[in-house]
Tab-separated table of C-alpha atoms in Angstrom:
chain	number	residue	atom	x	y	z
A	1	UNK	CA	177.768	-180.316	137.413
A	2	UNK	CA	174.375	-179.852	137.982
A	3	UNK	CA	171.984	-182.924	137.747
A	4	UNK	CA	169.497	-183.026	134.746
A	5	UNK	CA	167.125	-185.245	136.801
A	6	UNK	CA	166.870	-186.410	140.443
A	7	UNK	CA	167.986	-190.248	140.681
A	8	UNK	CA	165.859	-192.644	142.617
A	9	UNK	CA	168.592	-193.475	144.957
A	10	UNK	CA	167.882	-189.657	146.323
A	11	UNK	CA	164.247	-190.615	147.374
A	12	UNK	CA	164.014	-192.531	150.705
A	13	UNK	CA	161.939	-195.544	151.271
A	14	UNK	CA	160.418	-194.115	154.304
A	15	UNK	CA	157.074	-193.571	153.616
A	16	UNK	CA	156.862	-190.583	155.902
A	17	UNK	CA	153.701	-188.931	157.490
A	18	UNK	CA	150.985	-189.212	154.403
A	19	UNK	CA	148.018	-189.951	156.559
A	20	UNK	CA	148.094	-193.679	155.475
A	21	UNK	CA	146.777	-194.757	158.769
A	22	UNK	CA	143.045	-194.532	158.570
A	23	UNK	CA	142.940	-195.464	162.112
A	24	UNK	CA	142.868	-192.097	164.358
A	25	UNK	CA	144.976	-192.229	167.766
A	26	UNK	CA	146.316	-195.848	167.334
A	27	UNK	CA	149.092	-194.767	169.460
A	28	UNK	CA	146.561	-194.223	171.976
A	29	UNK	CA	148.237	-191.181	173.070
A	30	UNK	CA	144.929	-188.818	173.694
A	31	UNK	CA	142.794	-189.495	176.413
A	32	UNK	CA	140.398	-186.461	176.681
A	33	UNK	CA	137.815	-187.841	179.039
A	34	UNK	CA	140.183	-189.634	181.476
A	35	UNK	CA	142.657	-191.901	182.199
A	36	UNK	CA	140.914	-194.614	183.978
A	37	UNK	CA	137.281	-195.800	184.598
A	38	UNK	CA	136.268	-198.452	186.887
A	39	UNK	CA	133.339	-200.630	187.279
A	40	UNK	CA	132.503	-200.429	183.703
A	41	UNK	CA	129.737	-202.886	182.650
A	42	UNK	CA	127.939	-201.483	180.031
A	43	UNK	CA	130.850	-199.789	177.649
A	44	UNK	CA	131.928	-196.068	176.192
A	45	UNK	CA	134.458	-193.879	174.992
A	46	UNK	CA	137.529	-194.508	176.689
A	47	UNK	CA	140.873	-193.483	175.243
A	48	UNK	CA	139.598	-191.029	172.217
A	49	UNK	CA	138.092	-192.552	169.334
A	50	UNK	CA	137.809	-195.996	170.361
A	51	UNK	CA	134.783	-197.335	171.652
A	52	UNK	CA	133.980	-200.620	173.885
A	53	UNK	CA	130.861	-202.687	173.713
A	54	UNK	CA	129.905	-204.528	176.489
A	55	UNK	CA	126.836	-206.672	177.271
A	56	UNK	CA	126.675	-209.072	180.110
A	57	UNK	CA	130.245	-210.074	180.460
A	58	UNK	CA	132.334	-208.991	183.197
A	59	UNK	CA	133.273	-205.874	184.998
A	60	UNK	CA	136.128	-203.963	183.955
A	61	UNK	CA	138.630	-201.051	184.869
A	62	UNK	CA	139.520	-199.735	181.224
A	63	UNK	CA	142.504	-196.850	181.811
A	64	UNK	CA	145.196	-195.444	179.363
A	65	UNK	CA	148.521	-196.957	180.775
A	66	UNK	CA	152.163	-196.060	179.811
A	67	UNK	CA	152.723	-199.684	179.328
A	68	UNK	CA	153.752	-200.231	175.831
A	69	UNK	CA	155.995	-202.152	173.644
A	70	UNK	CA	159.977	-201.241	173.721
A	71	UNK	CA	161.614	-199.880	170.807
A	72	UNK	CA	158.922	-199.070	169.148
A	73	UNK	CA	158.248	-195.322	170.003
A	74	UNK	CA	154.802	-196.210	171.231
A	75	UNK	CA	154.479	-194.900	175.265
A	76	UNK	CA	150.970	-195.239	175.707
A	77	UNK	CA	148.223	-198.479	175.619
A	78	UNK	CA	144.784	-199.021	176.483
A	79	UNK	CA	144.300	-201.683	179.365
A	80	UNK	CA	141.620	-203.613	180.369
A	81	UNK	CA	141.415	-204.854	183.715
A	82	UNK	CA	138.797	-207.506	184.427
A	83	UNK	CA	137.580	-206.945	188.418
A	84	UNK	CA	134.414	-209.139	188.066
A	85	UNK	CA	134.478	-212.659	186.276
A	86	UNK	CA	131.940	-214.180	184.048
A	87	UNK	CA	133.306	-217.503	182.921
A	88	UNK	CA	129.694	-218.654	181.599
A	89	UNK	CA	128.467	-215.844	179.044
A	90	UNK	CA	124.907	-215.969	178.394
A	91	UNK	CA	124.706	-216.408	174.637
A	92	UNK	CA	124.119	-212.731	173.919
A	93	UNK	CA	126.663	-211.267	175.828
A	94	UNK	CA	129.731	-209.782	174.188
A	95	UNK	CA	132.784	-207.465	174.870
A	96	UNK	CA	134.172	-205.485	171.809
A	97	UNK	CA	136.538	-203.166	171.366
A	98	UNK	CA	136.178	-200.756	167.783
A	99	UNK	CA	136.971	-197.659	166.064
A	100	UNK	CA	134.160	-196.668	164.040
A	101	UNK	CA	134.926	-194.690	160.857
A	102	UNK	CA	133.430	-191.840	158.444
A	103	UNK	CA	132.392	-193.186	154.968
A	104	UNK	CA	133.956	-190.155	153.492
A	105	UNK	CA	137.310	-190.901	154.878
A	106	UNK	CA	137.547	-193.938	152.888
A	107	UNK	CA	136.470	-193.582	149.734
A	108	UNK	CA	139.919	-194.614	148.473
A	109	UNK	CA	139.216	-198.413	149.276
A	110	UNK	CA	137.066	-198.425	146.170
A	111	UNK	CA	134.637	-200.412	148.111
A	112	UNK	CA	131.636	-202.050	146.090
A	113	UNK	CA	134.325	-201.648	142.772
A	114	UNK	CA	135.988	-204.151	140.928
A	115	UNK	CA	138.798	-202.165	142.128
A	116	UNK	CA	138.451	-202.724	145.932
A	117	UNK	CA	141.702	-202.392	147.536
A	118	UNK	CA	142.880	-204.512	150.585
A	119	UNK	CA	143.526	-203.693	153.737
A	120	UNK	CA	146.202	-204.365	156.587
A	121	UNK	CA	145.220	-204.083	159.917
A	122	UNK	CA	148.387	-204.204	162.460
A	123	UNK	CA	148.694	-203.632	166.248
A	124	UNK	CA	150.531	-204.484	169.070
A	125	UNK	CA	148.694	-206.712	171.693
A	126	UNK	CA	149.678	-207.995	175.284
A	127	UNK	CA	147.473	-210.202	177.386
A	128	UNK	CA	148.394	-212.780	180.034
A	129	UNK	CA	145.258	-214.678	178.736
A	130	UNK	CA	146.647	-216.492	175.532
A	131	UNK	CA	144.713	-218.145	172.559
A	132	UNK	CA	142.684	-217.324	169.838
A	133	UNK	CA	141.400	-213.889	169.050
A	134	UNK	CA	138.806	-212.369	166.487
A	135	UNK	CA	139.435	-209.258	164.787
A	136	UNK	CA	136.926	-208.059	162.278
A	137	UNK	CA	135.818	-205.424	159.418
A	138	UNK	CA	132.250	-204.254	159.365
A	139	UNK	CA	130.573	-202.559	156.521
A	140	UNK	CA	127.883	-200.594	158.410
A	141	UNK	CA	126.042	-199.258	155.518
A	142	UNK	CA	125.605	-202.549	153.804
A	143	UNK	CA	125.923	-204.949	156.844
A	144	UNK	CA	128.976	-206.929	155.118
A	145	UNK	CA	131.614	-207.978	157.271
A	146	UNK	CA	134.503	-210.200	157.280
A	147	UNK	CA	136.801	-211.957	160.205
A	148	UNK	CA	140.273	-213.017	160.884
A	149	UNK	CA	141.881	-214.647	164.268
A	150	UNK	CA	144.766	-214.078	165.683
A	151	UNK	CA	146.824	-215.803	168.363
A	152	UNK	CA	148.670	-214.470	171.518
A	153	UNK	CA	151.152	-216.852	171.985
A	154	UNK	CA	153.257	-215.699	175.110
A	155	UNK	CA	151.616	-214.510	178.145
A	156	UNK	CA	152.385	-211.082	179.341
A	157	UNK	CA	154.466	-210.221	176.270
A	158	UNK	CA	153.820	-207.794	173.960
A	159	UNK	CA	153.501	-209.067	170.537
A	160	UNK	CA	152.865	-207.620	167.131
A	161	UNK	CA	149.829	-208.677	165.165
A	162	UNK	CA	149.353	-208.160	161.177
A	163	UNK	CA	145.975	-209.267	159.447
A	164	UNK	CA	145.087	-208.631	156.027
A	165	UNK	CA	141.749	-208.466	154.595
A	166	UNK	CA	140.891	-208.449	150.896
A	167	UNK	CA	138.927	-206.233	149.044
A	168	UNK	CA	135.484	-206.009	148.952
A	169	UNK	CA	133.757	-205.628	145.293
A	170	UNK	CA	130.457	-205.649	146.829
A	171	UNK	CA	128.574	-202.638	148.740
A	172	UNK	CA	129.740	-199.010	148.094
A	173	UNK	CA	130.144	-196.723	151.040
A	174	UNK	CA	128.454	-193.723	151.788
A	175	UNK	CA	130.548	-190.359	150.884
A	176	UNK	CA	129.182	-188.626	153.920
A	177	UNK	CA	129.781	-188.205	157.889
A	178	UNK	CA	128.287	-191.386	158.976
A	179	UNK	CA	129.077	-194.491	160.461
A	180	UNK	CA	130.300	-196.222	156.946
A	181	UNK	CA	132.835	-198.671	158.679
A	182	UNK	CA	134.507	-200.013	161.477
A	183	UNK	CA	137.448	-202.015	162.630
A	184	UNK	CA	136.655	-204.417	165.974
A	185	UNK	CA	138.653	-206.504	168.518
A	186	UNK	CA	136.559	-209.288	170.086
A	187	UNK	CA	137.140	-209.692	173.352
A	188	UNK	CA	134.866	-212.553	174.558
A	189	UNK	CA	131.304	-213.646	173.146
A	190	UNK	CA	128.378	-215.895	173.699
A	191	UNK	CA	127.057	-218.467	171.724
A	192	UNK	CA	124.906	-215.781	169.529
A	193	UNK	CA	128.313	-214.754	167.933
A	194	UNK	CA	130.322	-218.143	168.200
A	195	UNK	CA	128.547	-221.083	167.532
A	196	UNK	CA	128.792	-220.912	163.700
A	197	UNK	CA	131.740	-221.088	161.157
A	198	UNK	CA	134.166	-217.855	161.162
A	199	UNK	CA	133.377	-216.305	158.248
A	200	UNK	CA	136.729	-215.187	156.892
A	201	UNK	CA	135.764	-213.396	153.810
A	202	UNK	CA	133.504	-210.911	152.695
A	203	UNK	CA	129.735	-211.483	153.480
A	204	UNK	CA	126.351	-210.045	154.580
A	205	UNK	CA	126.136	-210.141	158.670
A	206	UNK	CA	125.413	-213.646	160.274
A	207	UNK	CA	125.592	-213.406	163.830
A	208	UNK	CA	126.672	-216.832	164.416
A	209	UNK	CA	129.682	-216.478	162.311
A	210	UNK	CA	131.675	-213.438	163.752
A	211	UNK	CA	133.915	-214.607	166.676
A	212	UNK	CA	133.859	-218.529	166.401
A	213	UNK	CA	136.849	-219.451	168.272
A	214	UNK	CA	137.392	-216.562	170.621
A	215	UNK	CA	138.723	-216.845	174.083
A	216	UNK	CA	136.879	-215.359	177.265
A	217	UNK	CA	139.059	-212.834	178.907
A	218	UNK	CA	136.189	-212.226	181.372
A	219	UNK	CA	136.813	-215.741	182.791
A	220	UNK	CA	138.985	-214.698	185.747
A	221	UNK	CA	140.044	-211.193	187.444
A	222	UNK	CA	143.201	-212.072	186.767
A	223	UNK	CA	142.818	-211.189	183.279
A	224	UNK	CA	144.209	-208.031	181.273
A	225	UNK	CA	144.477	-206.892	177.585
A	226	UNK	CA	146.470	-204.320	176.317
A	227	UNK	CA	146.350	-202.506	172.571
A	228	UNK	CA	148.442	-200.016	170.990
A	229	UNK	CA	150.233	-199.088	167.757
A	230	UNK	CA	146.875	-199.820	165.692
A	231	UNK	CA	147.429	-199.020	162.086
A	232	UNK	CA	144.906	-199.730	159.172
A	233	UNK	CA	146.156	-199.113	155.387
A	234	UNK	CA	145.530	-199.810	151.930
A	235	UNK	CA	147.048	-202.713	150.566
A	236	UNK	CA	148.649	-206.396	151.825
A	237	UNK	CA	151.364	-205.304	153.825
A	238	UNK	CA	151.754	-203.465	157.144
A	239	UNK	CA	154.255	-200.321	157.251
A	240	UNK	CA	155.933	-198.858	160.355
A	241	UNK	CA	153.490	-196.999	162.468
A	242	UNK	CA	152.581	-193.600	161.201
A	243	UNK	CA	153.167	-191.205	164.603
A	244	UNK	CA	152.020	-188.000	164.348
A	245	UNK	CA	152.325	-184.729	166.212
A	246	UNK	CA	150.568	-184.760	169.398
A	247	UNK	CA	149.031	-181.327	168.258
A	248	UNK	CA	147.717	-183.303	164.846
A	249	UNK	CA	146.431	-186.273	166.688
A	250	UNK	CA	144.471	-184.140	169.147
A	251	UNK	CA	142.861	-181.946	166.868
A	252	UNK	CA	141.741	-185.019	164.569
A	253	UNK	CA	140.075	-186.461	168.061
A	254	UNK	CA	138.450	-182.863	168.400
A	255	UNK	CA	136.404	-183.196	165.556
A	256	UNK	CA	134.374	-186.007	167.543
A	257	UNK	CA	135.016	-185.362	170.954
A	258	UNK	CA	136.363	-182.489	173.446
A	259	UNK	CA	135.998	-180.475	176.615
A	260	UNK	CA	136.398	-176.759	177.508
A	261	UNK	CA	137.940	-176.492	181.208
A	262	UNK	CA	141.245	-175.523	182.756
A	263	UNK	CA	139.504	-173.105	185.071
A	264	UNK	CA	138.765	-171.163	181.450
A	265	UNK	CA	137.270	-167.278	182.229
A	266	UNK	CA	135.975	-164.428	180.700
A	267	UNK	CA	132.584	-165.784	178.672
A	268	UNK	CA	130.563	-162.761	178.556
A	269	UNK	CA	126.688	-163.136	178.718
A	270	UNK	CA	124.177	-161.127	178.605
A	271	UNK	CA	120.440	-161.417	180.255
A	272	UNK	CA	117.566	-161.951	177.676
A	273	UNK	CA	115.110	-161.725	180.400
A	274	UNK	CA	115.057	-161.363	184.086
A	275	UNK	CA	115.729	-165.300	184.313
A	276	UNK	CA	117.851	-166.543	180.657
A	277	UNK	CA	121.385	-164.983	180.342
A	278	UNK	CA	123.011	-166.802	177.219
A	279	UNK	CA	126.172	-166.528	175.365
A	280	UNK	CA	127.526	-168.189	172.429
A	281	UNK	CA	130.137	-170.427	172.535
A	282	UNK	CA	132.511	-171.450	169.156
A	283	UNK	CA	134.109	-174.376	169.408
A	284	UNK	CA	137.886	-175.346	168.704
A	285	UNK	CA	137.050	-176.444	165.373
A	286	UNK	CA	133.860	-177.649	163.361
A	287	UNK	CA	132.939	-181.029	164.470
A	288	UNK	CA	131.863	-184.163	162.699
A	289	UNK	CA	127.883	-183.422	163.469
A	290	UNK	CA	126.041	-180.994	165.467
A	291	UNK	CA	127.548	-182.525	169.068
A	292	UNK	CA	125.709	-183.339	172.313
A	293	UNK	CA	126.584	-181.209	174.969
A	294	UNK	CA	127.031	-181.731	178.851
A	295	UNK	CA	128.807	-179.894	181.717
A	296	UNK	CA	131.123	-181.560	184.165
A	297	UNK	CA	131.505	-180.103	187.812
A	298	UNK	CA	128.538	-178.645	189.604
A	299	UNK	CA	126.642	-175.467	188.961
A	300	UNK	CA	127.392	-172.861	191.535
A	301	UNK	CA	130.525	-174.441	192.467
A	302	UNK	CA	132.515	-175.481	189.444
A	303	UNK	CA	130.614	-173.304	187.049
A	304	UNK	CA	129.604	-169.813	188.060
A	305	UNK	CA	128.144	-166.557	186.693
A	306	UNK	CA	129.106	-162.893	188.464
A	307	UNK	CA	126.976	-160.029	188.031
A	308	UNK	CA	126.439	-156.821	189.348
A	309	UNK	CA	128.934	-157.206	192.101
A	310	UNK	CA	128.151	-161.162	193.166
A	311	UNK	CA	128.002	-164.422	191.975
A	312	UNK	CA	124.314	-165.474	191.027
A	313	UNK	CA	122.588	-168.257	192.195
A	314	UNK	CA	122.267	-170.920	188.789
A	315	UNK	CA	119.506	-173.207	188.323
A	316	UNK	CA	120.917	-174.670	185.536
A	317	UNK	CA	123.715	-174.450	183.199
A	318	UNK	CA	122.592	-176.386	179.620
A	319	UNK	CA	122.684	-175.855	175.648
A	320	UNK	CA	120.737	-174.860	172.897
A	321	UNK	CA	121.040	-173.939	169.089
A	322	UNK	CA	123.631	-176.758	168.667
A	323	UNK	CA	125.513	-176.613	165.221
A	324	UNK	CA	128.558	-178.122	164.264
A	325	UNK	CA	130.464	-174.990	164.754
A	326	UNK	CA	129.279	-173.803	168.202
A	327	UNK	CA	126.395	-173.895	170.964
A	328	UNK	CA	124.653	-171.582	172.736
A	329	UNK	CA	125.404	-171.564	176.552
A	330	UNK	CA	121.960	-171.264	178.076
A	331	UNK	CA	122.327	-170.004	182.086
A	332	UNK	CA	119.060	-170.166	183.792
A	333	UNK	CA	118.665	-167.760	186.965
A	334	UNK	CA	114.956	-167.277	187.320
A	335	UNK	CA	114.005	-163.714	188.665
A	336	UNK	CA	118.242	-162.406	189.157
A	337	UNK	CA	118.801	-160.317	185.712
A	338	UNK	CA	117.620	-157.284	184.425
A	339	UNK	CA	117.003	-157.062	180.525
A	340	UNK	CA	120.642	-156.792	178.904
A	341	UNK	CA	122.204	-156.937	182.125
A	342	UNK	CA	125.778	-158.644	181.389
A	343	UNK	CA	128.020	-161.060	183.409
A	344	UNK	CA	131.369	-162.759	183.700
A	345	UNK	CA	130.769	-166.744	183.194
A	346	UNK	CA	133.604	-169.007	184.346
A	347	UNK	CA	134.611	-172.538	184.855
A	348	UNK	CA	136.592	-173.278	188.064
A	349	UNK	CA	138.473	-176.129	190.044
A	350	UNK	CA	139.624	-177.792	186.984
A	351	UNK	CA	136.130	-179.749	187.377
A	352	UNK	CA	134.022	-177.326	185.621
A	353	UNK	CA	133.470	-178.025	181.912
A	354	UNK	CA	131.741	-177.980	178.793
A	355	UNK	CA	131.939	-181.453	176.838
A	356	UNK	CA	131.065	-181.877	173.378
A	357	UNK	CA	130.413	-185.063	171.843
A	358	UNK	CA	130.152	-185.609	168.105
A	359	UNK	CA	131.123	-189.412	167.927
A	360	UNK	CA	129.759	-192.028	165.787
B	1	UNK	CA	120.025	-196.144	179.225
B	2	UNK	CA	117.818	-193.656	178.683
B	3	UNK	CA	115.801	-192.315	181.691
B	4	UNK	CA	113.352	-189.323	180.467
B	5	UNK	CA	113.658	-187.314	177.444
B	6	UNK	CA	112.027	-183.350	177.427
B	7	UNK	CA	112.138	-181.338	174.149
B	8	UNK	CA	112.832	-177.739	174.700
B	9	UNK	CA	111.938	-174.993	172.291
B	10	UNK	CA	113.883	-172.207	172.452
B	11	UNK	CA	112.042	-168.766	173.312
B	12	UNK	CA	114.785	-167.023	171.952
B	13	UNK	CA	114.903	-168.660	168.319
B	14	UNK	CA	112.634	-171.302	168.422
B	15	UNK	CA	115.376	-173.901	168.031
B	16	UNK	CA	114.806	-177.561	169.168
B	17	UNK	CA	117.064	-179.275	171.635
B	18	UNK	CA	116.281	-182.376	173.818
B	19	UNK	CA	117.549	-182.809	177.536
B	20	UNK	CA	118.338	-186.345	178.192
B	21	UNK	CA	118.601	-187.829	181.727
B	22	UNK	CA	120.062	-191.337	181.837
B	23	UNK	CA	119.470	-193.751	184.776
B	24	UNK	CA	122.737	-192.943	185.944
B	25	UNK	CA	121.322	-189.525	186.112
B	26	UNK	CA	124.065	-187.812	184.233
B	27	UNK	CA	122.146	-185.133	181.716
B	28	UNK	CA	122.904	-184.048	177.870
B	29	UNK	CA	121.514	-181.836	175.537
B	30	UNK	CA	121.260	-183.230	171.586
B	31	UNK	CA	120.436	-181.332	169.032
B	32	UNK	CA	117.707	-182.146	166.742
B	33	UNK	CA	120.172	-183.888	164.057
B	34	UNK	CA	119.949	-187.335	162.739
B	35	UNK	CA	123.723	-187.362	162.295
B	36	UNK	CA	124.009	-186.872	166.355
B	37	UNK	CA	124.576	-190.437	168.262
B	38	UNK	CA	122.189	-189.298	171.118
B	39	UNK	CA	119.501	-188.330	168.962
B	40	UNK	CA	119.494	-191.684	166.953
B	41	UNK	CA	119.347	-193.251	170.363
B	42	UNK	CA	116.650	-190.978	171.031
B	43	UNK	CA	114.548	-191.976	168.228
B	44	UNK	CA	115.463	-195.772	169.131
B	45	UNK	CA	113.533	-194.883	172.904
B	46	UNK	CA	110.650	-193.773	171.326
B	47	UNK	CA	110.222	-196.948	168.933
B	48	UNK	CA	110.488	-198.831	172.167
B	49	UNK	CA	107.495	-197.114	173.270
B	50	UNK	CA	108.692	-194.375	175.325
B	51	UNK	CA	107.211	-190.728	175.347
B	52	UNK	CA	109.134	-188.096	175.147
B	53	UNK	CA	107.984	-184.878	177.527
B	54	UNK	CA	107.583	-181.517	175.651
B	55	UNK	CA	108.097	-178.455	178.010
B	56	UNK	CA	106.497	-176.264	175.354
B	57	UNK	CA	109.033	-174.072	175.254
B	58	UNK	CA	111.537	-172.355	177.711
B	59	UNK	CA	113.681	-174.095	180.104
């Protein structure tokens, strides 16, 4: 006999994939810029979407590695390896790891209203340096913050940490593509950020209260710190990590950064005058904002233009008329073209690249 | 850290792009867009008293 309605037991309690994880690339699987960066003293982007801030605190090799907690389905992590120690940080020194979030992606938090949602941050972490670490949420629009501590208890052992943050009834977030919110992990900081009382409820930002109690990961070249399985979700409990298909994860990252390389060929340039031969390059997908463009490799070695029977000697390859959807590639070779002459531009040696950056 | 910034006005369409050279000699081309983080860095660099070179058009 046919059922007149579907019984509750027929529905799985598995929440499945519903994009409940606010963090992008939380499984650390995407690393478009590369997998290992040595001698890092000023920070930047390494694994996609995660930014490292370094101010005067040690020198680091920052890598995507295959060390990950067993039995969780996680296969990559981000690793910090201290290569020059700083056991006595200056007052303003810090080392942080964060993900910046667009305001339009977190309107469901209802921040700044009476119905503001709690948030739960969960992640896997490992370090030989045991002790107290600090994470915080940062409302950039209103300069409001909340910090929580967690403890790495067992040296060099993967541990899952779960931190729940109250909703904030003050400070609405801009509903746009700008930098409104961040999740941040401190790995070391000077007294400018540690001399107060840890700020464990939402308040206007006071630097001295941000990272109170934080151990100094930079105090020995033996120190390492790993993180993966990062998930930030609405509510007061952590669900299982939400795995996305690789292509979905990569596509989400490419809203903020992507590279064209892999010996790509077939770009048709047309001379505008005797020296300039541009072409329009359309991005893989619309980016968050008009990105900055740069090249990888060397002009005339890894980026070439073939026209009228020979490779032209190029002075420069740059970008202009950049929008969220594409850019003009400007090829400059003084006196080498006739007006309207076409050419075949190509990337080679796996090092010739276009790079576009619309990170927050 | 920014070393130099050159404002490039395209002879083709008058679009504005900034060529930024950093102290490690890496170069990026930055659109005139307040949502771009490098453009925001240029504004901060100028606020610190630095000066953008204007190429007056063309590369």
